[in-house]
Short mmCIF file of C-alpha atoms in Angstrom, two decimals:
data_model
loop_
_atom_site.label_atom_id
_atom_site.label_comp_id
_atom_site.label_asym_id
_atom_site.label_seq_id
_atom_site.Cartn_x
_atom_site.Cartn_y
_atom_site.Cartn_z
CA MET A 1 -18.44 -103.36 -45.34
CA SER A 2 -19.78 -105.47 -47.49
CA MET A 3 -19.96 -109.06 -46.87
CA THR A 4 -17.28 -110.24 -49.88
CA SER A 5 -14.24 -108.44 -47.15
CA ASP A 6 -12.94 -111.95 -46.49
CA PRO A 7 -14.86 -114.54 -48.65
CA ASP A 8 -12.09 -117.16 -47.32
CA GLY A 9 -9.54 -115.15 -45.29
CA GLY A 10 -8.44 -118.22 -43.40
CA GLY A 11 -7.48 -120.38 -46.79
CA SER A 12 -5.81 -117.19 -48.70
CA LYS A 13 -3.81 -116.25 -45.04
CA LYS A 14 -2.69 -119.75 -45.61
CA ARG A 15 -2.10 -119.76 -49.12
CA ILE A 16 -0.02 -116.58 -49.34
CA GLU A 17 2.15 -117.14 -46.35
CA GLU A 18 3.65 -120.55 -48.39
CA ALA A 19 3.81 -118.67 -51.47
CA ALA A 20 5.54 -115.87 -49.06
CA VAL A 21 8.01 -118.07 -47.57
CA ASN A 22 8.80 -119.95 -50.74
CA LEU A 23 9.70 -117.06 -52.64
CA PHE A 24 11.71 -115.14 -49.92
CA ALA A 25 13.59 -118.50 -49.31
CA ASP A 26 13.84 -118.63 -53.66
CA MET A 27 13.81 -115.30 -54.84
CA GLY A 28 15.71 -113.09 -51.44
CA TYR A 29 13.27 -110.91 -49.88
CA ALA A 30 14.74 -107.33 -51.78
CA ARG A 31 13.82 -109.15 -54.91
CA THR A 32 10.45 -111.01 -54.27
CA THR A 33 7.80 -108.61 -55.35
CA THR A 34 3.67 -108.95 -53.45
CA SER A 35 2.53 -109.19 -56.92
CA ALA A 36 4.65 -111.95 -56.98
CA ILE A 37 3.46 -113.65 -54.03
CA ALA A 38 -0.18 -113.22 -54.95
CA LYS A 39 0.15 -114.64 -58.36
CA ARG A 40 1.77 -117.80 -56.78
CA ALA A 41 -0.85 -118.17 -54.19
CA GLY A 42 -3.63 -117.52 -56.45
CA VAL A 43 -4.91 -113.93 -55.11
CA ASN A 44 -5.30 -110.71 -55.64
CA GLU A 45 -2.41 -108.44 -54.57
CA VAL A 46 -5.40 -106.17 -52.87
CA THR A 47 -5.99 -108.97 -50.76
CA LEU A 48 -2.49 -109.58 -49.48
CA PHE A 49 -2.57 -105.98 -48.57
CA ARG A 50 -5.80 -106.51 -46.54
CA ILE A 51 -4.92 -108.81 -44.68
CA PHE A 52 -0.94 -108.10 -43.87
CA GLY A 53 -0.37 -104.30 -44.26
CA SER A 54 2.96 -104.63 -46.18
CA LYS A 55 5.67 -106.90 -47.49
CA ARG A 56 7.60 -106.36 -43.75
CA GLU A 57 4.87 -106.92 -42.46
CA LEU A 58 3.88 -110.25 -44.29
CA LEU A 59 7.63 -111.64 -43.38
CA ARG A 60 7.07 -110.90 -39.83
CA GLU A 61 3.93 -113.03 -39.90
CA VAL A 62 5.12 -115.83 -41.41
CA TYR A 63 8.53 -115.61 -39.84
CA TYR A 64 5.98 -116.24 -36.37
CA GLN A 65 3.74 -118.42 -37.58
CA MET A 66 6.42 -121.01 -38.77
CA THR A 67 7.50 -120.68 -35.12
CA PRO A 68 7.42 -123.98 -33.36
CA ASP A 69 4.87 -123.39 -30.40
CA ALA A 70 4.35 -125.14 -27.09
CA GLU A 71 0.80 -124.40 -27.75
CA GLN A 72 0.51 -126.92 -30.23
CA VAL A 73 1.73 -130.42 -28.50
CA ALA A 74 -0.56 -132.00 -26.73
CA LEU A 75 1.07 -133.46 -23.47
CA PRO A 76 0.32 -137.66 -22.83
CA SER A 77 -1.68 -138.00 -19.83
CA LEU A 78 0.45 -138.22 -16.25
CA THR A 79 -1.27 -141.53 -14.69
CA SER A 80 -0.91 -143.57 -17.28
CA THR A 81 0.53 -146.94 -16.59
CA THR A 82 2.33 -147.29 -19.61
CA ASP A 83 6.40 -147.51 -20.28
CA ILE A 84 8.13 -144.21 -19.76
CA GLY A 85 10.14 -144.52 -23.35
CA ASP A 86 6.60 -145.23 -24.89
CA GLU A 87 4.88 -142.41 -23.68
CA LEU A 88 7.63 -140.21 -24.52
CA ALA A 89 7.98 -140.64 -28.10
CA PRO A 90 4.73 -139.24 -29.16
CA LEU A 91 5.90 -136.39 -27.37
CA LEU A 92 9.63 -136.17 -28.69
CA ARG A 93 8.39 -137.42 -32.53
CA SER A 94 5.55 -133.74 -31.97
CA TYR A 95 8.80 -131.24 -31.23
CA LEU A 96 10.50 -132.46 -33.76
CA LEU A 97 7.92 -131.76 -36.12
CA LEU A 98 7.46 -128.96 -35.08
CA HIS A 99 10.83 -127.99 -35.89
CA LEU A 100 10.72 -129.49 -39.19
CA GLY A 101 8.08 -126.94 -40.66
CA HIS A 102 9.90 -124.25 -38.60
CA MET A 103 13.12 -124.73 -40.99
CA PRO A 104 11.97 -122.95 -44.19
CA ALA A 105 11.56 -119.86 -41.86
CA TYR A 106 14.86 -120.49 -39.92
CA ARG A 107 16.36 -120.70 -42.96
CA LEU A 108 14.97 -117.35 -44.32
CA SER A 109 15.59 -115.13 -41.21
CA LEU A 110 19.58 -116.53 -41.34
CA GLN A 111 19.59 -115.13 -45.37
CA LEU A 112 17.44 -111.67 -43.87
CA GLN A 113 19.81 -111.11 -40.37
CA GLU A 114 22.09 -108.72 -42.30
CA GLU A 115 19.11 -107.00 -44.16
CA LEU A 116 16.95 -106.64 -40.68
CA ASN A 117 19.45 -106.92 -37.85
CA ASP A 118 15.49 -106.65 -35.81
CA LYS A 119 16.70 -108.62 -32.68
CA GLU A 120 12.71 -108.07 -31.55
CA PHE A 121 12.43 -110.80 -34.92
CA TYR A 122 14.30 -112.71 -33.48
CA HIS A 123 14.08 -113.17 -29.98
CA HIS A 124 10.33 -114.03 -31.02
CA SER A 125 11.30 -117.80 -32.07
CA PHE A 126 13.62 -117.48 -28.85
CA ARG A 127 11.18 -117.29 -26.67
CA LYS A 128 8.48 -119.03 -27.83
CA ILE A 129 11.31 -122.80 -27.86
CA GLU A 130 11.88 -121.13 -24.62
CA GLY A 131 7.60 -122.13 -24.01
CA MET A 132 8.06 -125.45 -25.12
CA ILE A 133 11.25 -126.00 -23.25
CA ALA A 134 9.28 -124.80 -19.81
CA GLN A 135 6.27 -127.08 -21.24
CA PHE A 136 8.45 -130.29 -21.52
CA VAL A 137 10.08 -129.34 -18.13
CA ALA A 138 6.86 -128.73 -16.08
CA TYR A 139 5.80 -132.38 -17.61
CA LEU A 140 8.45 -134.05 -16.34
CA ARG A 141 8.29 -132.44 -12.69
CA ALA A 142 4.78 -133.41 -12.97
CA LEU A 143 5.67 -137.02 -13.66
CA ARG A 144 8.32 -137.05 -10.69
CA ALA A 145 5.37 -135.61 -8.35
CA ASN A 146 3.20 -138.44 -9.45
CA GLY A 147 6.34 -141.35 -9.04
CA ARG A 148 6.57 -142.21 -12.60
CA ILE A 149 9.70 -140.85 -13.32
CA ALA A 150 13.47 -140.43 -11.49
CA GLU A 151 14.61 -137.56 -10.03
CA ALA A 152 17.00 -135.60 -12.27
CA ASP A 153 18.26 -131.89 -13.75
CA TYR A 154 15.17 -131.78 -16.03
CA SER A 155 15.83 -128.58 -17.30
CA ALA A 156 19.52 -129.05 -18.61
CA LEU A 157 18.04 -132.85 -20.18
CA ALA A 158 15.39 -130.28 -21.91
CA GLU A 159 18.02 -128.21 -23.05
CA TYR A 160 19.52 -131.07 -24.78
CA LEU A 161 16.66 -132.20 -26.42
CA PHE A 162 15.68 -128.96 -27.79
CA SER A 163 19.36 -128.43 -29.26
CA LEU A 164 18.39 -132.01 -30.40
CA PHE A 165 15.30 -131.20 -32.16
CA LEU A 166 17.15 -128.17 -34.09
CA ILE A 167 20.39 -129.64 -35.30
CA LYS A 168 18.68 -132.96 -36.06
CA ALA A 169 15.69 -130.82 -37.77
CA GLN A 170 18.46 -128.83 -40.60
CA GLU A 171 20.12 -132.26 -40.68
CA TYR A 172 16.89 -133.72 -42.00
CA THR A 173 15.67 -130.48 -43.50
CA SER A 174 19.27 -130.35 -45.63
CA LEU A 175 18.62 -134.44 -46.74
CA GLY A 176 14.90 -133.53 -47.75
CA LEU A 177 13.28 -136.50 -45.58
CA PRO A 178 9.25 -136.45 -45.37
CA PRO A 179 8.36 -136.42 -41.61
CA ASP A 180 7.50 -140.21 -41.57
CA ALA A 181 10.96 -141.31 -42.93
CA PRO A 182 12.80 -143.87 -40.95
CA GLU A 183 15.78 -142.06 -40.04
CA ILE A 184 13.48 -139.67 -38.45
CA GLU A 185 11.68 -142.89 -37.00
CA ALA A 186 15.07 -144.43 -35.58
CA PHE A 187 16.15 -141.29 -33.90
CA ILE A 188 13.07 -140.80 -32.05
CA ALA A 189 12.75 -144.67 -31.03
CA SER A 190 16.47 -144.59 -29.48
CA TYR A 191 15.63 -141.22 -27.77
CA SER A 192 12.83 -142.07 -26.10
CA ARG A 193 14.38 -145.79 -25.56
CA TYR A 194 17.33 -143.72 -23.83
CA LEU A 195 14.86 -141.15 -21.79
CA GLY A 196 13.22 -144.07 -20.55
CA GLU A 197 15.92 -146.07 -19.25
CA LEU A 198 17.21 -142.79 -17.37
CA LEU A 199 14.52 -141.48 -15.83
CA ARG A 200 13.62 -145.18 -14.65
CA PRO A 201 12.58 -144.86 -10.75
CA ILE A 202 14.29 -146.73 -8.62
CA PRO A 203 12.40 -148.83 -6.80
CA MET B 1 57.14 -122.46 -57.47
CA VAL B 2 53.79 -123.72 -59.00
CA ASN B 3 51.46 -122.43 -57.04
CA THR B 4 47.74 -122.93 -58.09
CA PHE B 5 45.95 -121.32 -55.04
CA SER B 6 47.56 -118.51 -55.07
CA GLU B 7 46.90 -115.62 -51.99
CA THR B 8 44.50 -113.59 -54.17
CA ASP B 9 42.33 -116.87 -54.31
CA GLY B 10 42.66 -117.65 -50.71
CA ALA B 11 41.49 -113.73 -49.88
CA ILE B 12 38.61 -113.96 -52.68
CA LEU B 13 37.46 -117.76 -51.37
CA ASN B 14 37.27 -115.67 -47.62
CA GLY B 15 35.23 -112.89 -48.94
CA ALA B 16 33.22 -114.81 -50.02
CA LEU B 17 32.34 -117.51 -47.73
CA GLU B 18 31.65 -114.35 -45.87
CA VAL B 19 29.70 -112.59 -47.76
CA PHE B 20 27.48 -115.81 -49.01
CA SER B 21 26.94 -116.18 -45.23
CA ARG B 22 25.78 -113.04 -44.28
CA LYS B 23 23.49 -112.56 -47.56
CA GLY B 24 23.01 -116.39 -48.66
CA TYR B 25 23.66 -117.46 -52.26
CA VAL B 26 20.52 -116.10 -53.82
CA ASP B 27 21.84 -112.07 -52.43
CA ALA B 28 25.04 -112.47 -52.49
CA THR B 29 26.80 -110.65 -54.96
CA VAL B 30 30.12 -110.45 -57.00
CA ASN B 31 30.78 -107.19 -56.52
CA ALA B 32 30.53 -107.49 -52.52
CA VAL B 33 32.61 -110.20 -52.75
CA ALA B 34 34.92 -108.32 -54.95
CA ARG B 35 34.92 -105.39 -52.24
CA SER B 36 35.72 -107.37 -49.33
CA ALA B 37 38.64 -109.46 -50.51
CA GLY B 38 39.67 -105.95 -51.70
CA VAL B 39 40.11 -107.14 -55.41
CA ASN B 40 38.14 -105.60 -58.84
CA SER B 41 35.15 -107.69 -59.63
CA LEU B 42 36.89 -109.01 -62.71
CA THR B 43 39.31 -110.60 -61.31
CA VAL B 44 36.96 -112.59 -59.00
CA PHE B 45 35.53 -113.55 -62.51
CA ARG B 46 38.62 -114.29 -64.23
CA HIS B 47 40.00 -116.08 -61.32
CA PHE B 48 35.98 -118.00 -61.05
CA LYS B 49 34.37 -117.76 -64.18
CA ASP B 50 31.10 -116.94 -62.29
CA LYS B 51 28.88 -116.88 -58.93
CA GLU B 52 27.85 -120.61 -58.89
CA ASN B 53 31.67 -121.59 -59.43
CA LEU B 54 32.54 -119.74 -56.57
CA PHE B 55 30.23 -120.83 -54.05
CA ARG B 56 31.46 -124.57 -55.14
CA ALA B 57 34.86 -123.64 -54.28
CA VAL B 58 34.14 -122.10 -51.26
CA VAL B 59 32.36 -125.12 -50.13
CA GLU B 60 34.68 -127.31 -51.11
CA ARG B 61 37.32 -125.19 -49.53
CA HIS B 62 35.54 -124.42 -46.28
CA ALA B 63 33.73 -127.56 -45.37
CA ASN B 64 35.92 -129.43 -43.22
CA PRO B 65 36.51 -127.63 -39.79
CA THR B 66 39.84 -127.32 -38.43
CA LEU B 67 40.57 -128.35 -34.82
CA GLY B 68 43.04 -126.88 -32.42
CA ASP B 69 44.96 -129.82 -32.45
CA GLY B 70 46.99 -129.05 -29.15
CA ARG B 71 43.94 -127.55 -26.88
CA LEU B 72 41.64 -130.69 -28.39
CA HIS B 73 44.43 -133.43 -27.26
CA ALA B 74 45.28 -131.73 -23.91
CA ALA B 75 41.48 -132.47 -23.23
CA MET B 76 41.48 -135.49 -24.44
CA ALA B 77 43.93 -136.91 -21.77
CA ASN B 78 42.56 -134.69 -19.27
CA ALA B 79 41.35 -137.20 -16.65
CA SER B 80 39.32 -135.19 -14.47
CA PRO B 81 35.62 -135.78 -16.32
CA LEU B 82 34.89 -132.47 -14.72
CA ALA B 83 37.69 -130.33 -16.34
CA GLY B 84 37.91 -132.36 -18.97
CA LEU B 85 34.48 -132.05 -20.75
CA ALA B 86 34.15 -128.11 -19.97
CA GLU B 87 38.16 -127.95 -21.66
CA LEU B 88 36.29 -130.31 -24.72
CA ALA B 89 33.05 -128.10 -24.53
CA HIS B 90 35.15 -124.92 -25.10
CA VAL B 91 37.28 -126.84 -27.80
CA PHE B 92 34.10 -127.28 -29.61
CA PHE B 93 32.55 -123.87 -28.76
CA GLU B 94 35.31 -122.20 -30.50
CA THR B 95 35.77 -124.65 -33.17
CA ILE B 96 32.13 -124.07 -34.52
CA PHE B 97 32.08 -120.56 -33.65
CA ARG B 98 34.96 -119.79 -35.78
CA ASN B 99 33.21 -122.22 -38.51
CA ILE B 100 29.68 -120.45 -38.43
CA HIS B 101 29.72 -118.74 -42.13
CA ILE B 102 30.35 -122.41 -43.28
CA LEU B 103 27.83 -124.16 -41.32
CA ARG B 104 24.94 -120.98 -41.70
CA ILE B 105 25.84 -121.91 -45.54
CA PHE B 106 25.02 -125.64 -44.91
CA ILE B 107 21.46 -124.72 -43.15
CA MET B 108 20.74 -121.94 -45.86
CA GLU B 109 21.88 -123.99 -48.99
CA SER B 110 22.00 -127.79 -48.55
CA GLY B 111 17.84 -127.31 -49.92
CA HIS B 112 19.40 -125.91 -53.47
CA PHE B 113 22.68 -127.51 -54.16
CA PRO B 114 23.59 -131.03 -54.27
CA PHE B 115 26.81 -130.70 -53.71
CA VAL B 116 26.28 -128.33 -50.59
CA ARG B 117 24.15 -130.99 -49.00
CA GLU B 118 27.01 -133.99 -49.77
CA LYS B 119 29.27 -131.63 -48.13
CA ALA B 120 26.93 -130.82 -44.66
CA TRP B 121 27.91 -131.35 -41.37
CA PHE B 122 25.56 -130.38 -38.79
CA VAL B 123 26.51 -132.92 -35.65
CA SER B 124 29.58 -132.39 -36.73
CA PRO B 125 30.82 -136.01 -37.06
CA VAL B 126 34.97 -135.00 -36.52
CA LEU B 127 33.60 -133.53 -32.67
CA LEU B 128 31.49 -136.15 -32.38
CA GLY B 129 34.28 -138.81 -32.46
CA HIS B 130 36.36 -137.21 -30.37
CA PHE B 131 33.17 -136.36 -27.73
CA SER B 132 32.13 -140.68 -27.91
CA ALA B 133 35.94 -141.59 -27.78
CA TYR B 134 36.24 -139.06 -24.54
CA LEU B 135 32.91 -140.26 -22.78
CA ALA B 136 33.72 -144.61 -23.83
CA ALA B 137 37.49 -144.29 -21.98
CA LEU B 138 35.78 -142.48 -18.45
CA PRO B 139 35.51 -145.10 -15.95
CA LEU B 140 32.42 -143.78 -15.06
CA ASN B 141 31.11 -144.64 -18.96
CA ALA B 142 32.60 -148.74 -17.97
CA GLY B 143 30.19 -151.23 -19.32
CA MET B 144 27.97 -148.64 -21.02
CA PRO B 145 26.82 -150.10 -24.83
CA PRO B 146 28.51 -147.92 -27.21
CA ALA B 147 25.37 -147.48 -29.14
CA GLU B 148 24.54 -145.75 -25.77
CA THR B 149 27.50 -143.75 -25.68
CA SER B 150 26.54 -141.80 -28.86
CA LEU B 151 23.38 -140.43 -27.91
CA LEU B 152 24.81 -138.37 -25.23
CA ALA B 153 27.68 -137.19 -27.39
CA GLU B 154 25.02 -137.00 -30.14
CA MET B 155 22.90 -134.45 -27.45
CA PHE B 156 26.19 -132.90 -26.34
CA VAL B 157 27.80 -131.99 -29.15
CA ALA B 158 23.94 -130.29 -31.10
CA HIS B 159 23.51 -128.16 -27.69
CA VAL B 160 27.12 -126.36 -28.48
CA THR B 161 26.05 -125.98 -31.79
CA ARG B 162 23.05 -124.92 -30.56
CA ARG B 163 24.73 -122.47 -28.36
CA ALA B 164 26.83 -121.17 -31.06
CA LEU B 165 23.74 -120.66 -33.68
CA GLU B 166 21.78 -118.73 -31.39
CA TYR B 167 25.01 -116.39 -29.99
CA ASN B 168 25.15 -115.78 -33.93
CA LYS B 169 21.70 -115.12 -34.78
CA HIS B 170 20.45 -114.05 -31.85
CA ASP B 171 22.73 -111.64 -30.83
CA ASN B 172 25.01 -111.43 -34.19
CA ILE B 173 27.64 -111.70 -32.85
CA TRP B 174 30.16 -112.82 -35.89
CA GLU B 175 33.88 -113.01 -33.91
CA TYR B 176 34.31 -115.61 -31.71
CA SER B 177 36.15 -113.48 -28.26
CA PRO B 178 37.35 -114.51 -25.15
CA GLY B 179 34.00 -112.68 -23.86
CA LEU B 180 31.95 -115.10 -26.10
CA ALA B 181 33.92 -117.89 -24.39
CA GLU B 182 33.21 -116.75 -20.68
CA ASP B 183 29.45 -116.64 -21.29
CA PHE B 184 29.03 -120.00 -22.84
CA ASP B 185 31.03 -121.18 -20.04
CA ALA B 186 27.85 -120.30 -17.42
CA LYS B 187 25.43 -122.12 -19.52
CA ILE B 188 27.67 -125.28 -20.44
CA ARG B 189 28.49 -125.75 -16.52
CA PRO B 190 24.81 -127.41 -15.58
CA GLN B 191 24.68 -129.21 -18.70
CA ILE B 192 28.45 -130.98 -18.08
CA SER B 193 26.28 -131.66 -14.31
CA CYS B 194 23.65 -133.23 -16.36
CA LEU B 195 25.66 -135.35 -18.32
CA LEU B 196 27.82 -136.84 -15.79
CA ASP B 197 24.73 -137.44 -13.25
CA ALA B 198 23.54 -139.14 -16.21
CA MET B 199 26.33 -141.31 -16.39
CA SER B 200 26.25 -142.08 -12.86
CA ALA B 201 22.92 -142.80 -13.04
CA ARG B 202 23.47 -145.38 -15.93
CA ARG B 203 25.95 -147.02 -14.41
CA ASP B 204 24.09 -147.35 -11.35
CA ALA B 205 20.92 -148.99 -12.99
CA ARG B 206 23.70 -151.64 -14.73
CA GLN B 207 25.22 -152.31 -11.71
CA ASN B 208 22.39 -152.80 -9.13
CA PRO B 209 19.52 -153.72 -11.19
CA PRO B 210 16.04 -153.07 -10.89
CA LEU B 211 13.76 -154.59 -8.14
CA ASN B 212 16.70 -155.15 -5.73
CA ASP B 213 17.06 -153.75 -1.91
CA ARG B 214 18.43 -150.87 -2.57
CA GLN B 215 19.29 -147.87 0.01
CA ALA B 216 16.63 -145.20 -0.69
CA THR B 217 19.57 -142.62 -0.13
CA GLY B 218 21.40 -144.04 -2.83
CA THR B 219 22.55 -142.92 -6.28
CA ALA B 220 26.17 -144.40 -5.18
CA PRO B 221 26.41 -148.20 -5.68
CA ARG B 222 24.90 -150.76 -2.90
CA ARG B 223 28.91 -151.90 -2.55
CA ALA B 224 30.08 -148.57 -1.63
CA THR B 225 26.98 -147.71 0.40
CA ALA B 226 28.05 -150.71 3.03
CA LYS B 227 31.42 -149.38 4.04
CA ARG B 228 30.94 -145.75 3.73
CA PRO B 229 28.57 -143.32 4.22
CA ALA B 230 26.18 -141.98 1.30
CA ARG B 231 28.10 -139.16 -0.46
CA ALA B 232 26.86 -137.47 -3.21
CA GLY B 233 23.15 -137.48 -3.93
CA GLY B 234 22.44 -138.40 -0.69
CA LYS B 235 22.64 -135.43 1.12
CA THR B 236 19.10 -136.44 3.36
#
């Protein structure tokens, strides 16, 4: 195989995924052709097939790539002396932004629900979000172990928060808000302050 | 009798709601709507001109969720927080699930159609209003700033909404059923306990500001612990 088999694999892959999710969303899955995706991404159709194999696999990959993932979130230090509300703010922001990034794929998955009828496909995103919830709960438990927050049902609290991230991401996407919109900042500020109050340790 | 909204119109709009929700606007066809409504596709065109106009009529008609008022009032009047919250959760869950088609349409199409965006709700303001009112009236919530009560209510309504969407999306369930309500009940119970715990924690924090000499046992307020043995939260 020649050296040119993957001249810009990463860049092309990303461009194809972006083009695919936009076209699937605008035209529907069935009517979107791989040649249209390749054209929009500015790559050769052969490259598309070489990277993804088929339109179905491309869809799967796009959906998986765009699902929020715990690995993309950096947890703050456990021993910092920052106010707990201030410390949670960037964490809540990261989780919300990941959900915002997932919205195009989420909308697409609703459109294709009947057509694909693929349980594995839908459980994939569910498992990844469960992973994020588990990460957040583990972080709160560690804060608790360090005496920084009060005892509470962290799992139930995390369920509430991640429900908010999903539903608010739908709302903000529907309004076409950019990730740094004041509404989003206000949301982060009020919930991190509230969580800080709620979890303040009993002296 | 003058009826601007015929039975045929109603059947077409209900069929169209389901087709737009299942397929999305782009993949929905007037033929599929006609089949679902049991009419000829020419009838659909005659009544609603074209697909976009039909879609607009669907959104206009179904945008506002209708609540089963009887059950809602019973839940709102229930003075036991645990029972009242559980009943409210069920009323909300059923309401959202029976409106799952329009909610899906909001999520899929708001970005493409300004008239959908205008009508769209995600955390339903109607449910949010009822829930905030219920929380505000609980003795447990006395003295809580209204802004905090709204945050709590928003978390709760968002959670019920996410559950409904998950049943639909992950399990491909489209119709509300008692079995579904039962499954939901198991999931919502711990969430309700968490909500009540959060309210107790905030009440205690207000009654006992930080830096007092509160007993180590105590989520219970100080005045109570002096007279009575420690109860909930003080199992040690």
